[in-house]
XYZ file of C-alpha atoms in Angstrom:
153
model
C 129.947 196.245 53.531
C 128.274 199.858 53.686
C 129.594 202.244 55.208
C 133.442 202.886 57.066
C 131.924 201.961 60.564
C 132.392 199.315 63.021
C 129.532 196.687 63.408
C 129.279 193.379 65.765
C 127.160 190.524 65.221
C 126.636 188.637 68.165
C 125.524 185.091 68.005
C 124.115 183.970 71.738
C 123.721 180.622 70.595
C 127.408 180.011 69.936
C 128.589 182.417 71.812
C 130.558 184.391 68.992
C 131.029 188.239 68.281
C 131.866 189.315 64.562
C 133.834 192.717 64.551
C 133.261 194.022 60.959
C 134.764 196.848 59.237
C 135.878 198.044 56.344
C 139.576 196.619 56.858
C 139.004 193.196 58.408
C 136.995 190.915 60.308
C 137.817 189.694 64.038
C 135.980 186.679 65.020
C 136.109 186.054 68.975
C 134.258 182.976 70.584
C 134.304 181.055 73.692
C 136.017 177.737 73.409
C 134.983 174.057 74.680
C 136.955 175.219 78.143
C 134.945 178.521 78.235
C 138.093 180.697 77.339
C 137.942 184.013 74.988
C 139.578 183.047 72.066
C 140.059 184.595 68.456
C 138.663 182.049 65.868
C 139.202 184.109 62.764
C 140.861 187.698 61.719
C 140.411 188.327 58.567
C 142.080 191.329 56.131
C 138.335 192.188 54.126
C 141.327 193.800 51.705
C 143.063 190.790 50.313
C 140.871 188.266 51.868
C 144.470 186.969 53.648
C 143.086 185.116 56.465
C 145.807 185.520 59.795
C 144.389 183.037 62.020
C 144.689 179.084 61.411
C 143.736 177.913 64.838
C 141.944 179.239 67.888
C 144.176 181.355 70.039
C 143.582 182.426 74.048
C 142.695 186.031 73.340
C 143.311 186.850 76.732
C 146.683 185.128 78.462
C 149.569 186.127 80.946
C 151.688 184.040 83.128
C 151.386 184.065 86.697
C 153.270 182.729 89.901
C 151.259 181.630 93.111
C 153.038 179.907 95.891
C 156.359 179.482 93.781
C 153.889 177.471 91.307
C 154.330 179.053 87.611
C 151.302 179.227 85.279
C 150.214 180.347 82.238
C 146.202 180.526 80.834
C 147.393 179.611 77.499
C 148.262 176.001 78.157
C 145.804 173.882 76.806
C 146.398 171.114 79.909
C 146.566 173.668 82.273
C 145.316 172.036 85.712
C 145.374 174.627 87.440
C 142.301 176.822 86.002
C 142.130 179.090 83.214
C 140.362 182.773 82.845
C 136.845 181.639 81.960
C 134.035 183.774 80.567
C 131.566 185.375 82.597
C 130.217 188.443 81.242
C 130.375 190.725 78.129
C 128.978 193.904 77.247
C 129.236 196.067 74.227
C 129.158 200.365 74.171
C 129.415 202.692 71.355
C 130.326 206.223 71.996
C 130.968 208.629 68.956
C 133.232 206.621 66.424
C 134.430 204.269 68.963
C 133.311 200.502 69.372
C 134.093 199.235 72.392
C 133.651 195.069 73.529
C 134.384 194.140 77.345
C 134.578 190.667 78.753
C 134.340 190.137 82.081
C 136.791 186.817 82.842
C 137.470 184.800 86.640
C 140.313 182.313 86.783
C 138.513 179.028 87.802
C 141.157 178.155 90.881
C 142.684 181.567 91.493
C 140.976 184.419 93.035
C 141.602 186.691 89.956
C 139.404 188.633 87.933
C 140.093 190.450 84.671
C 138.208 193.258 82.500
C 139.455 192.850 79.306
C 138.728 195.203 76.167
C 138.726 195.629 72.602
C 138.295 198.898 71.040
C 137.515 199.232 67.171
C 137.428 203.136 65.602
C 135.057 203.478 62.793
C 137.454 204.082 59.539
C 140.335 202.785 60.762
C 142.126 199.455 60.785
C 143.277 199.592 64.427
C 141.836 197.536 67.006
C 143.246 198.052 70.725
C 143.066 195.831 73.557
C 143.729 196.750 77.277
C 142.907 195.189 80.438
C 142.650 195.147 84.312
C 143.315 192.312 86.905
C 141.897 192.584 90.504
C 143.300 189.804 93.237
C 140.310 188.842 95.379
C 142.208 185.903 96.761
C 143.881 187.499 100.079
C 147.152 185.672 99.061
C 150.217 187.029 97.162
C 149.774 186.797 93.276
C 153.345 188.303 91.386
C 152.103 188.339 87.823
C 155.226 188.016 85.133
C 154.710 188.413 81.159
C 151.907 190.927 80.830
C 151.718 192.734 77.710
C 148.876 194.439 76.415
C 148.184 193.616 72.767
C 147.740 196.177 69.897
C 146.524 195.044 67.049
C 146.169 196.689 62.992
C 145.534 195.521 59.663
C 147.394 196.923 57.138
C 145.519 196.873 53.846
C 147.869 197.696 51.460
C 150.413 195.220 52.839
């Protein structure tokens, strides 16, 4: 790959994003349930593939009216966070993907972002969650994710 920058290829038809650097290639996409998922994450230095099957990119547990739910469960009848929009931003050495998600049944909306830095193996994610339901929702087990591909490991 040329240069030490971050390159993003977006396949509109398949709803996939390939984030490529000298260190890694990360493929995000939309599942049949319209959930945002990691399809592949490969170390470009060693050829190691770290993802064996698609995994949700954004998930957390919530309790609504004393009913525990998680967006990780593939059989979750209480709905899931689905992708509604994606945007890409580039500023200097920072590339950011923003994913807008809406829960199918609850009034929860999430903005999830992924940041990659030119010349670095670091990926950073963050999120905001907004309750638009008017009901009290207790959120638990919510953690930001920071991933780093170590080319010499």
